[in-house]
CSV table of C-alpha atoms in Angstrom, one decimal:
chain,number,residue,atom,x,y,z
W,1318,MET,CA,-181.9,6.5,180.5
W,1319,GLU,CA,-178.6,5.3,178.6
W,1320,ALA,CA,-178.6,2.6,181.4
W,1321,ALA,CA,-182.1,1.2,180.5
W,1322,ALA,CA,-180.6,0.8,176.8
W,1323,LEU,CA,-180.6,-3.0,176.6
W,1324,SER,CA,-181.6,-3.6,172.8
W,1325,ARG,CA,-179.2,-4.8,170.3
W,1326,ILE,CA,-182.0,-3.3,167.4
W,1327,GLY,CA,-185.2,-1.5,166.8
W,1328,LEU,CA,-188.4,-2.3,164.9
W,1329,ALA,CA,-191.3,0.2,164.3
W,1330,GLY,CA,-194.3,-1.3,162.6
W,1331,LEU,CA,-195.9,-4.5,164.0
W,1332,ALA,CA,-197.8,-5.3,160.8
W,1333,VAL,CA,-197.6,-9.1,160.2
W,1334,MET,CA,-194.1,-8.6,158.2
W,1335,GLY,CA,-192.9,-6.8,160.7
W,1336,GLN,CA,-193.9,-8.7,163.8
W,1337,ASN,CA,-192.8,-12.0,162.2
W,1338,LEU,CA,-189.3,-10.4,161.8
W,1339,ALA,CA,-188.7,-8.8,165.1
W,1340,LEU,CA,-189.5,-12.6,166.5
W,1341,ASN,CA,-187.0,-13.9,164.1
W,1342,ILE,CA,-184.4,-11.2,165.2
W,1343,ALA,CA,-184.9,-12.3,168.7
W,1344,GLU,CA,-184.8,-16.3,168.0
W,1345,LYS,CA,-181.9,-15.1,166.5
W,1346,GLY,CA,-180.0,-13.7,169.7
W,1347,PHE,CA,-180.4,-10.9,169.6
W,1348,PRO,CA,-182.5,-8.3,172.0
W,1349,ILE,CA,-184.7,-6.0,170.1
W,1350,SER,CA,-187.3,-3.3,170.9
W,1351,VAL,CA,-190.2,-3.0,169.5
W,1352,TYR,CA,-192.7,-0.6,168.7
W,1353,ASN,CA,-195.7,0.1,167.3
W,1354,ARG,CA,-198.5,3.7,166.5
W,1355,THR,CA,-201.1,0.6,167.8
W,1356,ALA,CA,-200.2,-0.1,171.4
W,1357,SER,CA,-202.3,-3.6,170.8
W,1358,LYS,CA,-199.7,-4.8,168.8
W,1359,VAL,CA,-197.0,-4.2,170.7
W,1360,ASP,CA,-198.7,-6.2,173.1
W,1361,GLU,CA,-199.7,-8.9,170.8
W,1362,THR,CA,-195.9,-9.1,169.2
W,1363,VAL,CA,-194.6,-9.4,172.8
W,1364,GLY,CA,-197.5,-11.6,173.6
W,1365,ARG,CA,-196.6,-13.9,170.9
W,1366,ALA,CA,-192.4,-13.6,172.0
W,1367,THR,CA,-193.2,-14.7,175.7
W,1368,PHE,CA,-195.5,-17.7,174.2
W,1369,GLU,CA,-192.6,-19.0,172.1
W,1370,GLY,CA,-190.0,-19.7,174.6
W,1371,GLY,CA,-189.5,-15.7,176.2
W,1372,LEU,CA,-188.1,-14.6,173.2
W,1373,PRO,CA,-185.5,-11.3,174.4
W,1374,LEU,CA,-188.2,-9.0,172.8
W,1375,ASN,CA,-189.3,-5.3,174.9
W,1376,GLY,CA,-192.3,-3.9,174.0
W,1377,HIS,CA,-192.6,-0.2,173.9
W,1378,HIS,CA,-196.1,1.8,173.7
W,1379,SER,CA,-193.4,5.2,174.1
W,1380,PRO,CA,-191.7,6.6,170.6
W,1381,ARG,CA,-189.0,8.0,173.1
W,1382,GLU,CA,-188.7,4.9,175.5
W,1383,PHE,CA,-188.1,2.7,172.8
W,1384,VAL,CA,-185.4,4.7,170.3
W,1385,LEU,CA,-183.8,5.2,173.7
W,1386,SER,CA,-184.2,1.6,174.9
W,1387,ILE,CA,-181.7,0.4,172.1
W,1388,GLN,CA,-177.6,0.7,172.0
W,1389,ARG,CA,-175.9,3.1,170.8
W,1390,PRO,CA,-175.3,3.6,167.5
W,1391,ARG,CA,-178.7,2.9,167.4
W,1392,SER,CA,-180.4,1.0,164.2
W,1393,ILE,CA,-183.7,0.7,163.4
W,1394,ILE,CA,-186.0,-1.2,161.1
W,1395,ILE,CA,-189.5,0.4,159.7
W,1396,LEU,CA,-191.7,-1.5,158.5
W,1397,VAL,CA,-194.6,0.1,157.9
W,1398,LYS,CA,-196.7,1.1,154.8
W,1399,ALA,CA,-194.4,2.8,152.0
W,1400,GLY,CA,-194.7,6.9,150.9
W,1401,ALA,CA,-196.2,9.2,153.8
W,1402,PRO,CA,-196.3,6.4,156.8
W,1403,VAL,CA,-193.0,6.2,156.3
W,1404,ASP,CA,-191.9,9.7,156.5
W,1405,GLN,CA,-194.9,9.9,159.2
W,1406,THR,CA,-192.7,7.1,161.7
W,1407,ILE,CA,-189.2,9.0,160.7
W,1408,SER,CA,-190.8,11.9,161.7
W,1409,THR,CA,-191.4,10.8,165.2
W,1410,LEU,CA,-189.0,8.9,166.1
W,1411,SER,CA,-185.9,10.6,164.9
W,1412,GLN,CA,-186.6,13.5,167.2
W,1413,PHE,CA,-185.0,11.8,169.8
W,1414,MET,CA,-182.1,9.9,167.6
W,1415,GLU,CA,-178.7,11.4,167.7
W,1416,PRO,CA,-176.0,11.4,164.9
W,1417,GLY,CA,-174.7,8.0,163.9
W,1418,ASP,CA,-178.1,6.2,164.2
W,1419,ALA,CA,-179.6,4.5,161.5
W,1420,ILE,CA,-183.1,4.0,159.5
W,1421,ILE,CA,-184.0,0.8,158.0
W,1422,ASP,CA,-186.7,1.1,155.7
W,1423,GLY,CA,-187.2,-2.3,154.9
W,1424,GLY,CA,-191.4,-1.8,152.9
W,1425,ASN,CA,-191.3,-1.8,149.2
W,1426,GLU,CA,-190.5,1.9,148.4
W,1427,TRP,CA,-189.8,3.5,145.2
W,1428,TYR,CA,-186.6,4.1,145.1
W,1429,GLU,CA,-186.4,7.8,145.0
W,1430,ASN,CA,-187.8,7.9,147.6
W,1431,THR,CA,-185.0,6.5,149.9
W,1432,GLU,CA,-183.3,9.2,147.9
W,1433,ARG,CA,-185.1,11.5,149.6
W,1434,ARG,CA,-184.6,10.4,152.7
W,1435,ILE,CA,-181.0,9.9,152.3
W,1436,ARG,CA,-180.6,13.1,151.4
W,1437,GLU,CA,-182.8,14.6,154.6
W,1438,ALA,CA,-181.0,11.9,156.9
W,1439,SER,CA,-177.3,12.7,155.9
W,1440,ALA,CA,-179.0,16.4,157.0
W,1441,ARG,CA,-179.8,15.6,160.6
W,1442,GLY,CA,-176.5,13.5,160.8
W,1443,LEU,CA,-178.4,10.0,161.1
W,1444,LEU,CA,-177.8,6.8,158.4
W,1445,TYR,CA,-180.0,6.1,156.0
W,1446,LEU,CA,-180.8,2.3,154.4
W,1447,GLY,CA,-183.5,1.2,152.1
W,1448,MET,CA,-183.3,-2.4,152.2
W,1449,GLY,CA,-185.6,-4.9,150.4
W,1450,VAL,CA,-186.7,-8.3,152.1
W,1451,SER,CA,-188.5,-10.6,150.1
W,1452,GLY,CA,-189.9,-14.1,151.6
W,1453,GLY,CA,-193.5,-13.1,152.9
W,1454,GLU,CA,-194.6,-13.8,156.7
W,1455,ASP,CA,-193.0,-17.0,156.3
W,1456,GLY,CA,-189.9,-15.4,154.9
W,1457,ALA,CA,-189.8,-13.1,157.8
W,1458,ARG,CA,-190.3,-15.1,160.1
W,1459,HIS,CA,-187.6,-18.4,159.3
W,1460,GLY,CA,-185.4,-16.2,157.3
W,1461,PRO,CA,-186.1,-13.8,154.3
W,1462,SER,CA,-183.8,-12.5,151.2
W,1463,LEU,CA,-182.8,-9.0,152.7
W,1464,MET,CA,-181.4,-6.6,149.5
W,1465,PRO,CA,-180.3,-3.8,151.4
W,1466,GLY,CA,-178.7,-0.1,149.6
W,1467,GLY,CA,-177.5,3.3,151.1
W,1468,SER,CA,-175.2,4.1,154.1
W,1469,PHE,CA,-172.2,1.3,154.1
W,1470,GLN,CA,-172.1,3.0,157.4
W,1471,ALA,CA,-175.4,1.3,158.1
W,1472,TYR,CA,-174.7,-2.3,156.7
W,1473,GLY,CA,-172.1,-2.6,158.7
W,1474,ASN,CA,-173.4,-1.8,162.3
W,1475,ILE,CA,-175.9,-4.4,161.4
W,1476,GLU,CA,-174.0,-7.2,159.2
W,1477,GLU,CA,-174.0,-8.9,161.9
W,1478,ILE,CA,-177.4,-9.5,162.4
W,1479,VAL,CA,-178.9,-9.8,159.2
W,1480,THR,CA,-176.6,-12.0,158.3
W,1481,ARG,CA,-177.9,-14.2,161.2
W,1482,VAL,CA,-181.6,-13.5,159.7
W,1483,ALA,CA,-181.6,-14.1,156.4
W,1484,ALA,CA,-182.2,-16.9,154.7
W,1485,GLN,CA,-179.0,-19.6,154.9
W,1486,VAL,CA,-178.3,-21.4,151.8
W,1487,ASP,CA,-175.3,-23.4,150.4
W,1488,ASP,CA,-173.1,-20.5,149.5
W,1489,GLY,CA,-173.7,-18.1,152.3
W,1490,PRO,CA,-176.3,-15.9,153.7
W,1491,CYS,CA,-179.4,-14.8,151.2
W,1492,VAL,CA,-177.9,-11.1,151.9
W,1493,THR,CA,-175.7,-8.7,150.6
W,1494,TYR,CA,-175.1,-5.0,150.7
W,1495,VAL,CA,-176.4,-3.7,147.4
W,1496,GLY,CA,-174.6,-0.3,146.9
W,1497,GLU,CA,-175.1,3.4,147.2
W,1498,GLY,CA,-179.0,5.6,147.3
W,1499,GLY,CA,-182.0,3.6,146.6
W,1500,SER,CA,-180.1,0.5,145.2
W,1501,GLY,CA,-181.9,-1.7,147.7
W,1502,ASN,CA,-185.0,-0.9,146.8
W,1503,PHE,CA,-184.7,-0.6,143.4
W,1504,VAL,CA,-183.3,-4.4,143.3
W,1505,LYS,CA,-186.6,-5.1,145.0
W,1506,MET,CA,-188.6,-4.2,142.7
W,1507,VAL,CA,-187.3,-5.6,139.8
W,1508,HIS,CA,-187.0,-8.6,142.0
W,1509,ASN,CA,-190.8,-8.5,142.3
W,1510,GLY,CA,-191.4,-7.6,138.1
W,1511,ILE,CA,-189.6,-10.9,137.8
W,1512,GLU,CA,-191.7,-12.4,140.4
W,1513,TYR,CA,-195.0,-11.2,138.0
W,1514,GLY,CA,-193.9,-12.8,134.8
W,1515,ASP,CA,-192.9,-16.4,137.1
W,1516,MET,CA,-196.4,-16.3,138.3
W,1517,GLN,CA,-198.0,-15.1,134.8
W,1518,LEU,CA,-195.8,-18.3,133.1
W,1519,ILE,CA,-196.9,-20.7,135.4
W,1520,SER,CA,-200.4,-19.5,134.6
W,1521,GLU,CA,-200.0,-20.1,131.8
W,1522,ALA,CA,-198.9,-23.7,131.8
W,1523,TYR,CA,-201.3,-24.6,134.0
W,1524,ASP,CA,-204.4,-23.5,131.3
W,1525,VAL,CA,-202.5,-25.6,128.1
W,1526,LEU,CA,-202.5,-28.5,130.7
W,1527,LYS,CA,-205.8,-28.2,131.8
W,1528,VAL,CA,-207.8,-26.9,129.0
W,1529,ILE,CA,-205.6,-28.1,126.1
W,1530,GLY,CA,-204.7,-31.8,128.0
W,1531,GLY,CA,-207.8,-32.1,130.0
W,1532,LEU,CA,-206.0,-32.7,133.5
W,1533,SER,CA,-207.2,-33.1,136.2
W,1534,ASN,CA,-206.6,-30.8,139.5
W,1535,VAL,CA,-205.1,-34.4,140.8
W,1536,GLU,CA,-203.1,-34.7,137.7
W,1537,LEU,CA,-201.5,-31.1,138.2
W,1538,ALA,CA,-200.5,-31.5,141.9
W,1539,GLU,CA,-198.3,-34.4,141.3
W,1540,ILE,CA,-196.8,-32.7,137.7
W,1541,PHE,CA,-196.1,-29.7,139.6
W,1542,ALA,CA,-194.9,-31.4,142.2
W,1543,GLU,CA,-192.5,-33.7,139.9
W,1544,TRP,CA,-191.6,-30.7,138.3
W,1545,ASN,CA,-190.6,-29.3,141.3
W,1546,ARG,CA,-187.3,-32.3,142.1
W,1547,GLY,CA,-186.1,-31.0,138.6
W,1548,GLU,CA,-184.8,-28.1,136.6
W,1549,LEU,CA,-188.4,-26.5,138.0
W,1550,GLU,CA,-187.6,-26.4,141.0
W,1551,SER,CA,-188.6,-23.3,143.1
W,1552,PHE,CA,-191.0,-21.8,145.9
W,1553,LEU,CA,-193.7,-20.7,142.9
W,1554,ILE,CA,-193.8,-24.4,141.7
W,1555,GLU,CA,-193.6,-25.6,144.8
W,1556,ILE,CA,-196.8,-23.9,146.4
W,1557,THR,CA,-198.8,-24.3,142.6
W,1558,ALA,CA,-198.7,-28.0,143.9
W,1559,ASP,CA,-199.8,-27.5,147.2
W,1560,ILE,CA,-202.7,-25.3,145.8
W,1561,PHE,CA,-203.8,-28.0,143.1
W,1562,LYS,CA,-204.5,-30.5,146.9
W,1563,VAL,CA,-206.7,-28.0,148.5
W,1564,LYS,CA,-210.7,-28.9,148.8
W,1565,ASP,CA,-213.5,-26.9,149.0
W,1566,GLU,CA,-214.4,-26.7,152.1
W,1567,HIS,CA,-218.2,-25.3,151.0
W,1568,GLY,CA,-218.2,-27.0,148.1
W,1569,GLU,CA,-217.3,-30.5,146.0
W,1570,GLY,CA,-214.2,-30.3,144.1
W,1571,GLU,CA,-210.4,-28.0,144.3
W,1572,LEU,CA,-210.7,-24.4,146.2
W,1573,VAL,CA,-208.5,-23.2,142.9
W,1574,ASP,CA,-211.9,-23.7,140.9
W,1575,LYS,CA,-214.0,-22.0,143.0
W,1576,ILE,CA,-211.5,-18.2,143.3
W,1577,LEU,CA,-212.3,-15.7,141.1
W,1578,ASP,CA,-210.5,-14.7,138.1
W,1579,ARG,CA,-209.5,-11.4,139.0
W,1580,THR,CA,-205.8,-10.8,140.0
W,1581,GLY,CA,-204.7,-8.0,142.1
W,1582,MET,CA,-201.6,-6.0,142.2
W,1583,LYS,CA,-199.7,-3.6,144.8
W,1584,GLY,CA,-197.5,-1.7,142.4
W,1585,THR,CA,-193.9,-2.9,141.8
W,1586,GLY,CA,-194.7,-4.8,138.5
W,1587,LYS,CA,-196.1,-1.6,137.2
W,1588,TRP,CA,-192.7,0.0,138.5
W,1589,THR,CA,-190.5,-2.4,136.8
W,1590,VAL,CA,-192.3,-2.0,133.5
W,1591,GLN,CA,-191.9,1.6,133.6
W,1592,GLN,CA,-188.5,1.6,134.4
W,1593,ALA,CA,-187.8,-0.5,131.8
W,1594,ALA,CA,-189.9,1.6,129.3
W,1595,GLU,CA,-187.4,5.0,131.0
W,1596,LEU,CA,-184.4,3.1,130.0
W,1597,SER,CA,-185.2,1.9,126.7
W,1598,ILE,CA,-184.9,-1.9,127.6
W,1599,ALA,CA,-187.1,-5.1,126.3
W,1600,ALA,CA,-188.7,-6.2,129.5
W,1601,PRO,CA,-192.0,-7.9,127.1
W,1602,THR,CA,-192.8,-10.9,129.5
W,1603,ILE,CA,-193.1,-8.5,132.6
W,1604,ALA,CA,-194.9,-6.2,130.9
W,1605,ALA,CA,-197.4,-8.8,129.3
W,1606,SER,CA,-197.5,-10.5,133.1
W,1607,LEU,CA,-198.6,-6.7,133.7
W,1608,ASP,CA,-201.5,-6.5,131.4
W,1609,CYS,CA,-202.7,-10.2,131.6
W,1610,ARG,CA,-203.5,-8.0,135.8
W,1611,TYR,CA,-205.3,-5.1,133.7
W,1612,LEU,CA,-207.2,-7.8,131.5
W,1613,SER,CA,-208.1,-9.9,134.6
W,1614,GLY,CA,-209.7,-6.4,136.0
W,1615,LEU,CA,-212.3,-6.4,133.3
W,1616,LYS,CA,-213.9,-9.7,134.2
W,1617,GLU,CA,-217.0,-8.4,133.5
W,1618,GLU,CA,-216.2,-6.9,130.1
W,1619,ARG,CA,-214.8,-10.4,129.2
W,1620,GLU,CA,-218.0,-12.4,130.2
W,1621,SER,CA,-219.9,-10.0,127.8
W,1622,ALA,CA,-216.7,-10.6,124.9
W,1623,ALA,CA,-217.0,-14.3,125.3
W,1624,ARG,CA,-220.5,-13.8,125.0
W,1625,VAL,CA,-220.7,-11.8,122.0
W,1626,LEU,CA,-218.1,-13.4,119.9
W,1627,ASP,CA,-220.2,-17.0,120.6
W,1628,GLU,CA,-222.8,-15.8,119.2
W,1629,ALA,CA,-220.9,-14.3,116.0
W,1630,GLY,CA,-219.5,-17.6,115.9
W,1631,ILE,CA,-215.7,-18.1,116.8
W,1632,ASN,CA,-216.3,-21.5,117.6
W,1633,GLY,CA,-215.6,-21.8,121.4
W,1634,ASP,CA,-215.3,-25.3,121.3
W,1635,VAL,CA,-212.1,-25.7,119.3
W,1636,SER,CA,-209.5,-26.3,122.3
W,1637,VAL,CA,-212.0,-28.9,123.6
W,1638,LYS,CA,-211.2,-31.2,120.3
W,1639,ARG,CA,-207.4,-30.1,119.9
W,1640,SER,CA,-207.9,-32.1,123.4
W,1641,ARG,CA,-209.3,-35.9,122.2
W,1642,SER,CA,-206.2,-35.7,120.3
W,1643,ILE,CA,-203.4,-34.7,122.5
W,1644,GLU,CA,-201.0,-37.3,124.2
W,1645,LYS,CA,-201.0,-36.0,127.5
W,1646,LYS,CA,-197.3,-37.3,128.1
W,1647,GLY,CA,-196.0,-35.2,125.3
W,1648,LEU,CA,-197.8,-32.0,126.0
W,1649,VAL,CA,-196.3,-31.7,129.9
W,1650,ASP,CA,-193.2,-32.5,128.7
W,1651,ASP,CA,-193.5,-30.0,126.1
W,1652,VAL,CA,-195.1,-27.5,128.9
W,1653,ARG,CA,-192.1,-28.3,131.4
W,1654,GLN,CA,-190.2,-26.9,128.9
W,1655,ALA,CA,-191.6,-24.2,127.3
W,1656,LEU,CA,-191.7,-22.3,131.0
W,1657,TYR,CA,-188.2,-23.1,131.4
W,1658,ALA,CA,-187.1,-21.4,128.4
W,1659,SER,CA,-189.8,-18.4,128.5
W,1660,LYS,CA,-188.6,-18.2,132.6
W,1661,ILE,CA,-185.0,-17.5,131.1
W,1662,CYS,CA,-186.3,-14.8,129.5
W,1663,SER,CA,-188.2,-13.1,132.4
W,1664,TYR,CA,-185.1,-13.2,134.4
W,1665,ALA,CA,-182.8,-11.8,131.2
W,1666,GLN,CA,-185.1,-9.5,130.8
W,1667,GLY,CA,-185.0,-8.3,135.0
W,1668,MET,CA,-181.3,-8.3,135.1
W,1669,ASN,CA,-180.8,-7.0,131.9
W,1670,LEU,CA,-182.6,-3.8,133.6
W,1671,LEU,CA,-181.2,-3.8,136.6
W,1672,ARG,CA,-177.4,-3.3,135.0
W,1673,ALA,CA,-178.8,-0.5,133.1
W,1674,LYS,CA,-180.3,1.1,136.0
W,1675,SER,CA,-176.6,0.2,137.4
W,1676,GLU,CA,-174.7,1.9,134.8
W,1677,GLU,CA,-176.9,4.9,135.2
W,1678,LYS,CA,-177.1,5.9,138.8
W,1679,ALA,CA,-173.5,4.0,139.0
W,1680,TRP,CA,-174.5,1.7,141.9
W,1681,ASN,CA,-171.5,-1.1,140.5
W,1682,LEU,CA,-174.3,-4.1,141.1
W,1683,ASN,CA,-173.1,-7.7,140.7
W,1684,LEU,CA,-175.8,-9.4,139.5
W,1685,GLY,CA,-174.2,-12.6,140.2
W,1686,GLU,CA,-174.1,-11.9,143.5
W,1687,LEU,CA,-177.9,-10.4,143.5
W,1688,ALA,CA,-178.5,-14.4,141.5
W,1689,ARG,CA,-177.0,-15.6,144.7
W,1690,ILE,CA,-178.8,-13.8,147.5
W,1691,TRP,CA,-182.2,-14.8,145.6
W,1692,LYS,CA,-181.7,-18.2,146.0
W,1693,GLY,CA,-183.4,-18.6,149.3
W,1694,GLY,CA,-186.3,-16.7,151.3
W,1695,CYS,CA,-187.7,-15.6,149.0
W,1696,ILE,CA,-190.8,-15.9,146.5
W,1697,ILE,CA,-188.5,-15.9,142.9
W,1698,ARG,CA,-186.2,-18.3,144.6
W,1699,ALA,CA,-185.0,-21.0,142.5
W,1700,ARG,CA,-182.5,-23.6,141.3
W,1701,PHE,CA,-181.6,-22.3,138.1
W,1702,LEU,CA,-181.2,-18.6,140.1
W,1703,ASP,CA,-177.6,-21.0,141.1
W,1704,ARG,CA,-177.2,-21.1,137.6
W,1705,ILE,CA,-177.4,-17.8,137.0
W,1706,LYS,CA,-175.2,-16.8,139.4
W,1707,LYS,CA,-172.5,-18.8,138.1
W,1708,ALA,CA,-173.1,-17.4,133.9
W,1709,TYR,CA,-172.3,-13.9,135.8
W,1710,GLU,CA,-169.4,-15.6,137.6
W,1711,ARG,CA,-168.1,-16.8,133.8
W,1712,ASN,CA,-168.9,-13.3,132.4
W,1713,ARG,CA,-169.7,-10.1,135.0
W,1714,GLY,CA,-170.3,-8.6,131.0
W,1715,LEU,CA,-172.3,-11.0,130.0
W,1716,ALA,CA,-175.0,-9.2,127.8
W,1717,ASN,CA,-177.7,-11.5,127.9
W,1718,LEU,CA,-178.1,-14.3,129.8
W,1719,ILE,CA,-179.5,-15.8,126.6
W,1720,VAL,CA,-175.7,-15.8,125.0
W,1721,ASP,CA,-174.3,-17.7,128.1
W,1722,PRO,CA,-172.6,-20.8,127.1
W,1723,GLU,CA,-175.1,-22.8,129.2
W,1724,PHE,CA,-178.4,-21.2,128.5
W,1725,ALA,CA,-178.2,-21.1,124.9
W,1726,ARG,CA,-177.9,-25.0,124.7
W,1727,GLU,CA,-180.5,-25.0,126.7
W,1728,MET,CA,-182.7,-22.9,125.0
W,1729,VAL,CA,-182.3,-23.9,121.2
W,1730,GLN,CA,-182.7,-27.9,122.8
W,1731,ARG,CA,-185.7,-26.6,124.3
W,1732,GLN,CA,-187.5,-23.9,121.4
W,1733,GLY,CA,-189.3,-27.0,119.1
W,1734,ALA,CA,-191.0,-28.0,122.8
W,1735,TRP,CA,-191.9,-24.3,122.9
W,1736,ARG,CA,-192.7,-23.6,119.4
W,1737,ARG,CA,-195.4,-26.5,119.8
W,1738,VAL,CA,-196.7,-25.1,123.0
W,1739,VAL,CA,-197.4,-21.2,121.7
W,1740,GLY,CA,-198.5,-22.8,118.6
W,1741,LEU,CA,-200.8,-24.8,120.0
W,1742,ALA,CA,-202.5,-22.4,122.4
W,1743,ILE,CA,-202.9,-20.3,119.6
W,1744,GLU,CA,-204.8,-22.6,117.7
W,1745,ALA,CA,-206.3,-23.6,120.4
W,1746,GLY,CA,-207.7,-19.9,121.2
W,1747,ILE,CA,-205.9,-19.9,124.5
W,1748,SER,CA,-203.5,-16.5,125.2
W,1749,THR,CA,-200.3,-17.5,126.2
W,1750,PRO,CA,-199.2,-14.0,126.5
W,1751,GLY,CA,-196.0,-14.8,128.5
W,1752,MET,CA,-195.1,-17.2,126.9
W,1753,CYS,CA,-195.3,-15.7,123.2
W,1754,ALA,CA,-193.7,-12.5,124.7
W,1755,SER,CA,-190.2,-15.2,125.8
W,1756,LEU,CA,-190.5,-16.5,122.6
W,1757,ALA,CA,-191.0,-12.9,120.4
W,1758,TYR,CA,-188.3,-12.0,122.6
W,1759,PHE,CA,-185.2,-14.8,122.2
W,1760,ASP,CA,-186.6,-14.9,118.3
W,1761,THR,CA,-186.0,-11.0,118.1
W,1762,TYR,CA,-182.8,-11.1,120.2
W,1763,ARG,CA,-181.4,-14.3,117.6
W,1764,ARG,CA,-182.0,-12.3,114.3
W,1765,ALA,CA,-178.7,-10.4,113.3
W,1766,ARG,CA,-181.3,-9.2,110.7
W,1767,LEU,CA,-183.8,-7.1,111.7
W,1768,PRO,CA,-187.3,-5.3,109.8
W,1769,ALA,CA,-186.3,-2.7,111.9
W,1770,ASN,CA,-184.7,-0.8,108.3
W,1771,LEU,CA,-188.3,-0.6,106.9
W,1772,VAL,CA,-189.4,1.2,109.6
W,1773,GLN,CA,-186.6,3.4,110.2
W,1774,ALA,CA,-187.1,4.0,105.8
W,1775,GLN,CA,-190.6,5.1,107.0
W,1776,ARG,CA,-189.3,7.6,110.3
W,1777,ASP,CA,-187.3,9.3,107.2
W,1778,LEU,CA,-189.9,9.4,104.8
W,1779,PHE,CA,-192.5,11.5,106.7
W,1780,GLY,CA,-190.6,13.0,109.7
W,1781,ALA,CA,-187.4,13.4,107.4
W,1782,HIS,CA,-185.9,11.6,111.0
W,1783,THR,CA,-182.2,10.3,108.6
W,1784,TYR,CA,-181.4,6.6,108.8
W,1785,GLU,CA,-177.9,4.4,108.5
W,1786,ARG,CA,-176.7,2.6,106.3
W,1787,ILE,CA,-175.1,-0.8,106.0
W,1788,ASP,CA,-172.3,-0.1,103.6
W,1789,ARG,CA,-171.2,3.2,104.6
W,1790,PRO,CA,-170.5,5.6,107.2
W,1791,GLY,CA,-172.5,8.8,107.9
W,1792,SER,CA,-176.9,9.6,107.7
W,1793,PHE,CA,-178.9,10.1,105.2
W,1794,HIS,CA,-181.6,11.5,104.1
W,1795,THR,CA,-183.9,10.4,101.0
W,1796,GLU,CA,-186.8,12.3,99.2
W,1797,TRP,CA,-188.6,9.0,99.7
W,1798,THR,CA,-192.0,10.0,97.8
W,1799,LYS,CA,-190.2,12.5,95.1
W,1800,LEU,CA,-188.2,9.3,93.7
W,1801,ALA,CA,-191.2,7.0,94.0
W,1802,ARG,CA,-193.0,9.5,92.1
W,1803,GLU,CA,-190.2,10.0,89.6
W,1804,SER,CA,-190.0,6.3,89.2
W,1805,LYS,CA,-193.6,5.7,88.8
W,1806,ALA,CA,-193.8,8.1,86.0
W,1807,GLY,CA,-190.3,6.6,84.1
W,1808,ALA,CA,-191.8,2.8,84.8
W,1809,VAL,CA,-192.2,1.1,81.7
W,1810,VAL,CA,-195.3,-0.3,80.2
W,1811,LEU,CA,-195.5,-3.5,78.6
């Protein structure tokens, strides 16, 4: 059987992402074996490989034949639905694997599941990687951003392959060994949380320009295309410009206006917000984007609320009146600046979450390197990720992106436009929770003194939680109610 082991790597799970990644690996010259529980998927993938120029891809219908067709030490990528299907696939394949072989899970898995599987695999002498894969089907086929974490030895076995398969940018391939344990999955999870924030902020920019500025989809397409040639250049801005151009094939106008305003989600955004709360890291922009997805799901309730509040006289045409007196060019420029400043806050929150988890788990994450591998292939790829990389290179212990000298200067330059956009939106009754959360985060973080002193006094009054003072060390407790009553009793009435 060993003589027939011709493939450099294996891949199990041939849905859209699996098929495309397998074809990418084969196209880069690495012979690959593929397997899927449903045989027709195997045949379909082999057919695509043949059609695309006879790529070195071998299909197998038997898990045993699949595993034995791979050169030792074997590396097998699994791309199936997270959770139980991953465990089932590992169980099916591992009975034919040998010590030193490696399993690489490329799904959006909860990082603690990966850490459990690392322990289970290790007990059998197997190596394990949890590898975040970003870029959607196009990225998988032509160059994704890859975030592998776990066994460094397993990474070494596939490094030659993944560095060729990943997206290529000016300073290298968009892959790095992230760290131990479930770090690769955790980094991908936070990537998706930042993605939630990005998409929400872009939708708010669209809403303000459309409702307050009265811009058409044609104008919006031009504006986003122009923005994509400047500091906002990114995958999400680029695809947004394209979306506004697509006509509705079933009726008049553009398709975007016919889409139901109810957003779906897979769970990584929720995990990001939960982890931020667990680690006491403020992530209000990401949390606001998650809340908006929840609220978007209440379509019937929102329609009912709109009727009730309209009848109550909320004056729903405030925004229309505003749009007639707005100078479009100035509004467009303000929204661009507000979007940029808000995005910096969203990325800062994600990076702080990564640093906090890295400290808790001793992963030693390199935040600058993570920003670098996100520069290509992935959904949040953006021009300013290079600036983020350089900020962490200047100061690896940077407390917050907002206080990097370059970003600090940009935030200050844009705060006037930012405040104008948020103010206009509030006055017009348009919700901009992402931009508001980012601005509140910026304004809270930059203040040397907050009203938290009053909250501490309240906590001490009702729960004797104690407080610290600004003028002397130690913890203090005060009998607030007693002293207040004494003060009242002793008050002199004039």
